[in-house]
Amino acid sequence: MTGIEFEIFIEKLFQCLGYTTVITKASGDQGVDLIIVKNNYKIGVQAKCYSNKVSNSAIQEVVAGRKYYKCDKVMVVTNNFFTKSAVELAKVNDVTLWNRETLNKKIKEIF
């Protein structure tokens, strides 16, 4: 699955979870691949389809995207796991993380 295919998959997943979704532009997205909204609560999502663990850079990007897109919350979703450092950085910046296990649970809730 390519990065774009993963973004589209994540968009469809959030739609099934009752969110309104908008994919941001592919180039220069300012760290947010997808905007999801439910009950006027706006969340910026960074989708990472990686063969390795996701590092700090994804957290830094989505934190920057929070202000750019005026999001109430931001999160990073991956098909893999996060480095310890990324988890620590996400915690202090109030970034929600969905790793492979969380993603699988959400998929099973729907299908």
Short mmCIF file of N, CA and C in Angstrom, two decimals, residues 16-84:
data_model
loop_
_atom_site.label_atom_id
_atom_site.label_comp_id
_atom_site.label_asym_id
_atom_site.label_seq_id
_atom_site.Cartn_x
_atom_site.Cartn_y
_atom_site.Cartn_z
N CYS A 16 -16.46 5.92 8.21
CA CYS A 16 -17.24 4.84 8.82
C CYS A 16 -17.45 5.06 10.31
N LEU A 17 -16.54 5.80 10.94
CA LEU A 17 -16.66 6.13 12.36
C LEU A 17 -17.51 7.38 12.59
N GLY A 18 -18.10 7.92 11.51
CA GLY A 18 -19.02 9.04 11.64
C GLY A 18 -18.43 10.42 11.48
N TYR A 19 -17.21 10.51 10.99
CA TYR A 19 -16.56 11.81 10.80
C TYR A 19 -16.78 12.32 9.38
N THR A 20 -16.83 13.63 9.24
CA THR A 20 -16.74 14.29 7.95
C THR A 20 -15.24 14.43 7.69
N THR A 21 -14.80 14.17 6.47
CA THR A 21 -13.36 14.17 6.19
C THR A 21 -13.00 15.01 4.97
N VAL A 22 -11.79 15.55 5.01
CA VAL A 22 -11.22 16.27 3.87
C VAL A 22 -9.73 15.93 3.82
N ILE A 23 -9.27 15.44 2.67
CA ILE A 23 -7.84 15.19 2.49
C ILE A 23 -7.18 16.51 2.09
N THR A 24 -6.08 16.86 2.74
CA THR A 24 -5.36 18.09 2.41
C THR A 24 -4.55 17.86 1.14
N LYS A 25 -4.00 18.94 0.59
CA LYS A 25 -3.22 18.79 -0.64
C LYS A 25 -2.00 17.90 -0.38
N ALA A 26 -1.62 17.14 -1.37
CA ALA A 26 -0.55 16.15 -1.22
C ALA A 26 0.81 16.80 -0.97
N SER A 27 1.08 17.91 -1.61
CA SER A 27 2.36 18.58 -1.44
C SER A 27 2.18 19.81 -0.57
N GLY A 28 3.06 19.97 0.40
CA GLY A 28 2.98 21.13 1.28
C GLY A 28 1.78 21.09 2.20
N ASP A 29 1.48 19.89 2.72
CA ASP A 29 0.29 19.74 3.57
C ASP A 29 0.48 20.25 4.99
N GLN A 30 1.67 20.75 5.31
CA GLN A 30 1.97 21.31 6.63
C GLN A 30 1.80 20.30 7.76
N GLY A 31 2.04 19.03 7.46
CA GLY A 31 2.04 18.01 8.50
C GLY A 31 0.71 17.37 8.79
N VAL A 32 -0.33 17.76 8.06
CA VAL A 32 -1.66 17.18 8.26
C VAL A 32 -2.14 16.64 6.92
N ASP A 33 -2.39 15.34 6.86
CA ASP A 33 -2.85 14.70 5.63
C ASP A 33 -4.36 14.74 5.47
N LEU A 34 -5.04 14.80 6.59
CA LEU A 34 -6.49 14.63 6.61
C LEU A 34 -7.08 15.46 7.74
N ILE A 35 -8.18 16.14 7.46
CA ILE A 35 -8.94 16.84 8.50
C ILE A 35 -10.21 16.05 8.72
N ILE A 36 -10.48 15.72 9.98
CA ILE A 36 -11.73 15.02 10.30
C ILE A 36 -12.52 15.88 11.29
N VAL A 37 -13.83 15.88 11.14
CA VAL A 37 -14.68 16.71 11.98
C VAL A 37 -15.89 15.91 12.45
N LYS A 38 -16.20 16.05 13.73
CA LYS A 38 -17.39 15.43 14.30
C LYS A 38 -17.85 16.34 15.44
N ASN A 39 -19.13 16.70 15.43
CA ASN A 39 -19.69 17.59 16.46
C ASN A 39 -18.90 18.89 16.58
N ASN A 40 -18.53 19.47 15.44
CA ASN A 40 -17.76 20.73 15.38
C ASN A 40 -16.39 20.64 16.03
N TYR A 41 -15.87 19.44 16.24
CA TYR A 41 -14.55 19.22 16.81
C TYR A 41 -13.63 18.79 15.67
N LYS A 42 -12.61 19.60 15.42
CA LYS A 42 -11.74 19.43 14.25
C LYS A 42 -10.41 18.78 14.65
N ILE A 43 -10.11 17.67 13.98
CA ILE A 43 -8.89 16.91 14.28
C ILE A 43 -8.03 16.81 13.02
N GLY A 44 -6.76 17.13 13.16
CA GLY A 44 -5.80 16.97 12.07
C GLY A 44 -5.13 15.61 12.19
N VAL A 45 -5.06 14.89 11.10
CA VAL A 45 -4.50 13.53 11.10
C VAL A 45 -3.30 13.44 10.16
N GLN A 46 -2.22 12.92 10.68
CA GLN A 46 -1.04 12.58 9.87
C GLN A 46 -1.07 11.06 9.71
N ALA A 47 -1.10 10.57 8.48
CA ALA A 47 -1.14 9.13 8.21
C ALA A 47 0.23 8.68 7.73
N LYS A 48 0.79 7.68 8.40
CA LYS A 48 2.13 7.20 8.07
C LYS A 48 2.11 5.71 7.77
N CYS A 49 2.30 5.37 6.52
CA CYS A 49 2.39 3.97 6.09
C CYS A 49 3.89 3.65 5.96
N TYR A 50 4.45 3.10 7.03
CA TYR A 50 5.90 2.90 7.11
C TYR A 50 6.24 1.43 7.33
N SER A 51 7.41 1.04 6.87
CA SER A 51 7.92 -0.30 7.16
C SER A 51 8.73 -0.30 8.45
N ASN A 52 9.08 0.89 8.94
CA ASN A 52 9.81 1.04 10.21
C ASN A 52 8.96 1.82 11.20
N LYS A 53 9.46 1.92 12.42
CA LYS A 53 8.75 2.70 13.43
C LYS A 53 8.71 4.18 13.04
N VAL A 54 7.64 4.84 13.45
CA VAL A 54 7.47 6.27 13.18
C VAL A 54 8.24 7.06 14.23
N SER A 55 9.01 8.04 13.79
CA SER A 55 9.88 8.81 14.69
C SER A 55 9.30 10.18 15.04
N ASN A 56 10.10 10.95 15.74
CA ASN A 56 9.72 12.30 16.20
C ASN A 56 9.25 13.22 15.09
N SER A 57 9.81 13.09 13.91
CA SER A 57 9.49 14.04 12.84
C SER A 57 8.00 14.08 12.53
N ALA A 58 7.33 12.94 12.58
CA ALA A 58 5.88 12.92 12.32
C ALA A 58 5.13 13.69 13.39
N ILE A 59 5.60 13.60 14.62
CA ILE A 59 4.96 14.32 15.73
C ILE A 59 5.18 15.82 15.55
N GLN A 60 6.41 16.19 15.24
CA GLN A 60 6.73 17.60 15.03
C GLN A 60 5.90 18.19 13.90
N GLU A 61 5.74 17.44 12.82
CA GLU A 61 4.97 17.93 11.67
C GLU A 61 3.51 18.16 12.03
N VAL A 62 2.90 17.20 12.71
CA VAL A 62 1.47 17.33 13.02
C VAL A 62 1.23 18.41 14.07
N VAL A 63 2.19 18.63 14.96
CA VAL A 63 2.07 19.72 15.94
C VAL A 63 2.06 21.06 15.20
N ALA A 64 2.92 21.21 14.21
CA ALA A 64 2.93 22.44 13.40
C ALA A 64 1.61 22.59 12.64
N GLY A 65 1.10 21.48 12.13
CA GLY A 65 -0.16 21.51 11.38
C GLY A 65 -1.36 21.89 12.22
N ARG A 66 -1.29 21.65 13.53
CA ARG A 66 -2.41 21.99 14.43
C ARG A 66 -2.76 23.47 14.32
N LYS A 67 -1.76 24.32 14.39
CA LYS A 67 -2.02 25.77 14.30
C LYS A 67 -2.38 26.18 12.88
N TYR A 68 -1.68 25.62 11.91
CA TYR A 68 -1.90 25.99 10.52
C TYR A 68 -3.35 25.74 10.10
N TYR A 69 -3.89 24.60 10.50
CA TYR A 69 -5.27 24.24 10.13
C TYR A 69 -6.29 24.56 11.22
N LYS A 70 -5.83 25.18 12.31
CA LYS A 70 -6.71 25.57 13.43
C LYS A 70 -7.50 24.36 13.96
N CYS A 71 -6.77 23.30 14.27
CA CYS A 71 -7.39 22.07 14.76
C CYS A 71 -7.51 22.09 16.28
N ASP A 72 -8.56 21.46 16.78
CA ASP A 72 -8.73 21.31 18.22
C ASP A 72 -7.79 20.24 18.77
N LYS A 73 -7.46 19.28 17.92
CA LYS A 73 -6.65 18.13 18.32
C LYS A 73 -5.91 17.63 17.09
N VAL A 74 -4.81 16.92 17.31
CA VAL A 74 -4.10 16.27 16.21
C VAL A 74 -3.73 14.85 16.60
N MET A 75 -3.53 14.03 15.57
CA MET A 75 -3.15 12.65 15.82
C MET A 75 -2.30 12.11 14.68
N VAL A 76 -1.56 11.05 14.98
CA VAL A 76 -0.78 10.35 13.96
C VAL A 76 -1.25 8.90 13.96
N VAL A 77 -1.57 8.40 12.77
CA VAL A 77 -2.03 7.03 12.59
C VAL A 77 -1.01 6.30 11.72
N THR A 78 -0.60 5.11 12.16
CA THR A 78 0.38 4.35 11.38
C THR A 78 0.01 2.87 11.31
N ASN A 79 0.54 2.22 10.30
CA ASN A 79 0.41 0.78 10.15
C ASN A 79 1.52 0.05 10.91
N ASN A 80 2.36 0.79 11.59
CA ASN A 80 3.50 0.24 12.31
C ASN A 80 3.42 0.66 13.78
N PHE A 81 4.54 0.98 14.38
CA PHE A 81 4.60 1.42 15.77
C PHE A 81 5.39 2.72 15.84
N PHE A 82 5.50 3.30 17.03
CA PHE A 82 6.21 4.55 17.24
C PHE A 82 7.47 4.31 18.06
N THR A 83 8.50 5.11 17.80
CA THR A 83 9.69 5.03 18.64
C THR A 83 9.33 5.55 20.03
N LYS A 84 10.13 5.17 21.01
CA LYS A 84 9.91 5.63 22.38
C LYS A 84 9.96 7.15 22.44
#
